[in-house]
């Protein structure tokens, strides 16, 4: 009779079953309600880690639950397969990025299959597949035609030794993360996507996405960074034109005492007087070496240099020296700042350092600031002073009035500014999607004609790690004839940022097999938008913003009708062990393989779902894993033991029932209600699992005799437990479902229905006596304990008035009937 739970056998059996039955394959079915569930696809780094196990276990619960609810569930998986690690590995192992990548993919695919995740593997894609990236090239050309893709020169972090651009994250203490050489700022022609054209729409929609965590929306709003302010012209003292600034604080205009320009400002050198030139040039060079991220840091040491020129404050006529300053950025606003040292902290530090004048124009209420003794800028709102006709007004009111005044006087105008910059997508790397552009000396920039697509990444390339982009050394690749004039031309050797691929993979999943277009419009229309997206919070800005932008571009190119790609977003927490995020460098990783070997995938899934709610960090615990395993064994044993009692018996469907049977049904249906609510509405998987555990405990509490007498109810209970566990531990549940006499494919049976009548607590009337005299009656639920009844009795006004001020000596309870309180 005793048959042990052997996860390895059970899991292999059902994985084989799902695979051969294509259990999770879906097609577009207009007659069925769709549900598109997506987890962020992984980078094929080699093997899956616990973060993946967690992310994909969460997703799989939702997928399986929705399937059991009868929805047509699209649950795809693929690989974010281009990128630098493959190239570095190739250099290290003297191998090829493609080989490394595809080997990793095949290993990790196996790992995911061993976890029992219910993907439609027929839709699998890797972004480095020609069948994927070729369509991205087409979209690039269409974006180029609309002016959304364009080329401009900009400053980048450049490692002269590796001859490559580095992202800010790849610059460590001003040095290249790989070779430790000093990083330079270099002006380079780069390709950009005009995401700023969509800034307003991207921002606007953050107020229309109730299915996203507020935290992520706030991060996106801040990243887009819309500010309302004014552009104001400051005439040059010599009468030769003016300097335009952008300010959000026009209320401080009367306090502007000097001017700060970005060192790269186009007027910088023209404004520099001959005697100041050597110093100014040295300063510009120095700043340009500083990486971008440092220049915006709060703790940046403010530095600058005087140009020798002056401009005039347009409202006070004050002569303002023009400086170049390291904290002024060239690509924000106009690249020029009217400096108000009394009310801006950076200007304050700068003024103290270079001994520049201070003028207070806003006073805190009931206080008088003295510029000679101020130790920091006063940045809050207050009352206007030293500001002509605006004196005495609250500064926030003056802000409006001064803006109107400037417009009327023709000195300035109201504007909005965005922090968001266009997305630079050029990478000087091999393992990426080639940008389909040709340069011709005669014709200039020539897009690759669509009929010549795709531009195939050549495979015969040497990876030495020396001398920059390997593609730029493959003559057969870059030597081409100009598509327009036929003359000798050169192919672009930059490849696209890999964030481009992850910006539309969810669209490709809708019709991954179309060979004539990036996607099939009708099929995409059926599936999109993604109903639930699940991934890490680290993607709150970049990936999630790029994907939103790209979707809107695809819409404007006529590919899809939707405005936003992801209706609901869940950002799961990290996996923590010994107080730190699991990572190789910390040496605290738990290898999913070892876990599967020892306990099976179902235990790994159950633990990662039970140990914490999805959005919270999950603290790893070996005892917790063990506990999950023991629970499964307990369920296994109980079902096995009950099998003889329910054999040939149908699940309860009404009819006569004993009191014990009613109680049993009540526990079952209360649990179904809770689990349905926790899983379906709130994704509180941990409390759902806890409720199932409690139910199993209650079942163990029933006497054999009562179970035997209520076999149909017992069967209903057993099946409910197994069905409710199916999204969490699918192999285990399929196996028990089969043992209970059903065919495989448990999700076809559907999610257990909840019978409200069965879950209702019966209520009892309990008589309350104080010192033997009848003093009240209370209504309590049938399952109320003595403690519950006592609390209810003491909460009753009448009863409490008789015991007030007395000491409770004793309480006697006749269950379900009478409570006698002895008080003196
Ligand atoms: C005068 C002023 C007075 C300012 C004051 C602030 C406080 P946000 O809100 O982020 O848009 N600024 C403008 N262009 C800049 C640039 N290229 N590099 C660095 N700083 C720049 O910030 C707008 C404020 O940032 C502007 O308002 C300007 O300083 C500065 F009491 O103008 B303010
Ligand atoms: Zn040409």
mmCIF file of C-alpha atoms and ligand atoms in Angstrom, residues 227 246-249 252 327-330 332-338 340 343-344 346-347, ligand 1:
data_model
loop_
_atom_site.group_PDB
_atom_site.id
_atom_site.type_symbol
_atom_site.label_atom_id
_atom_site.label_comp_id
_atom_site.label_asym_id
_atom_site.label_seq_id
_atom_site.Cartn_x
_atom_site.Cartn_y
_atom_site.Cartn_z
ATOM 1 C CA UNK A 227 9.867 70.617 -15.678
ATOM 2 C CA UNK A 246 16.495 77.689 -18.900
ATOM 3 C CA UNK A 247 15.229 78.118 -15.365
ATOM 4 C CA UNK A 248 12.461 76.630 -13.280
ATOM 5 C CA UNK A 249 12.941 79.414 -10.771
ATOM 6 C CA UNK A 252 14.750 84.282 -8.363
ATOM 7 C CA UNK A 327 28.169 70.996 -13.161
ATOM 8 C CA UNK A 328 26.329 72.619 -16.048
ATOM 9 C CA UNK A 329 25.389 70.021 -18.631
ATOM 10 C CA UNK A 330 25.478 70.760 -22.299
ATOM 11 C CA UNK A 332 19.927 69.968 -20.677
ATOM 12 C CA UNK A 333 17.820 73.082 -21.179
ATOM 13 C CA UNK A 334 19.983 75.543 -23.066
ATOM 14 C CA UNK A 335 23.283 74.536 -21.489
ATOM 15 C CA UNK A 336 23.367 77.825 -19.582
ATOM 16 C CA UNK A 337 22.274 78.633 -16.043
ATOM 17 C CA UNK A 338 21.517 81.999 -14.483
ATOM 18 C CA UNK A 340 21.382 82.582 -8.048
ATOM 19 C CA UNK A 343 18.686 80.190 -3.598
ATOM 20 C CA UNK A 344 20.511 77.392 -5.391
ATOM 21 C CA UNK A 346 25.315 74.524 -6.429
ATOM 22 C CA UNK A 347 25.497 78.204 -7.260
HETATM 23 C C1 LIG B 1 17.994 79.538 -11.733
HETATM 24 C C2 LIG B 1 17.715 78.902 -10.444
HETATM 25 C C3 LIG B 1 17.575 79.507 -9.207
HETATM 26 C C4 LIG B 1 17.541 77.562 -10.549
HETATM 27 C C5 LIG B 1 17.314 78.731 -8.129
HETATM 28 C C6 LIG B 1 17.265 76.739 -9.511
HETATM 29 C C7 LIG B 1 17.141 77.340 -8.252
HETATM 30 P P1 LIG B 1 15.057 70.882 -13.205
HETATM 31 O O1 LIG B 1 14.038 71.140 -12.142
HETATM 32 O O2 LIG B 1 15.775 69.597 -13.036
HETATM 33 O O3 LIG B 1 14.504 71.087 -14.582
HETATM 34 N N1 LIG B 1 19.760 74.131 -14.933
HETATM 35 C C8 LIG B 1 19.206 74.471 -16.090
HETATM 36 N N2 LIG B 1 19.899 73.990 -17.140
HETATM 37 C C9 LIG B 1 20.918 73.292 -16.596
HETATM 38 C C10 LIG B 1 21.996 72.565 -17.155
HETATM 39 N N3 LIG B 1 22.156 72.460 -18.476
HETATM 40 N N4 LIG B 1 22.865 71.943 -16.324
HETATM 41 C C11 LIG B 1 22.720 72.061 -14.987
HETATM 42 N N5 LIG B 1 21.732 72.751 -14.416
HETATM 43 C C12 LIG B 1 20.837 73.366 -15.207
HETATM 44 O O4 LIG B 1 16.205 71.978 -12.990
HETATM 45 C C13 LIG B 1 16.111 73.255 -13.538
HETATM 46 C C14 LIG B 1 17.154 74.104 -12.903
HETATM 47 O O5 LIG B 1 18.437 73.486 -13.136
HETATM 48 C C15 LIG B 1 17.192 75.465 -13.523
HETATM 49 O O6 LIG B 1 16.635 76.437 -12.636
HETATM 50 C C16 LIG B 1 18.676 75.797 -13.531
HETATM 51 O O7 LIG B 1 18.903 76.436 -12.308
HETATM 52 C C17 LIG B 1 19.354 74.457 -13.572
HETATM 53 F F1 LIG B 1 17.174 79.306 -6.923
HETATM 54 O O8 LIG B 1 17.780 78.494 -12.685
HETATM 55 B B1 LIG B 1 17.726 77.181 -12.025
#
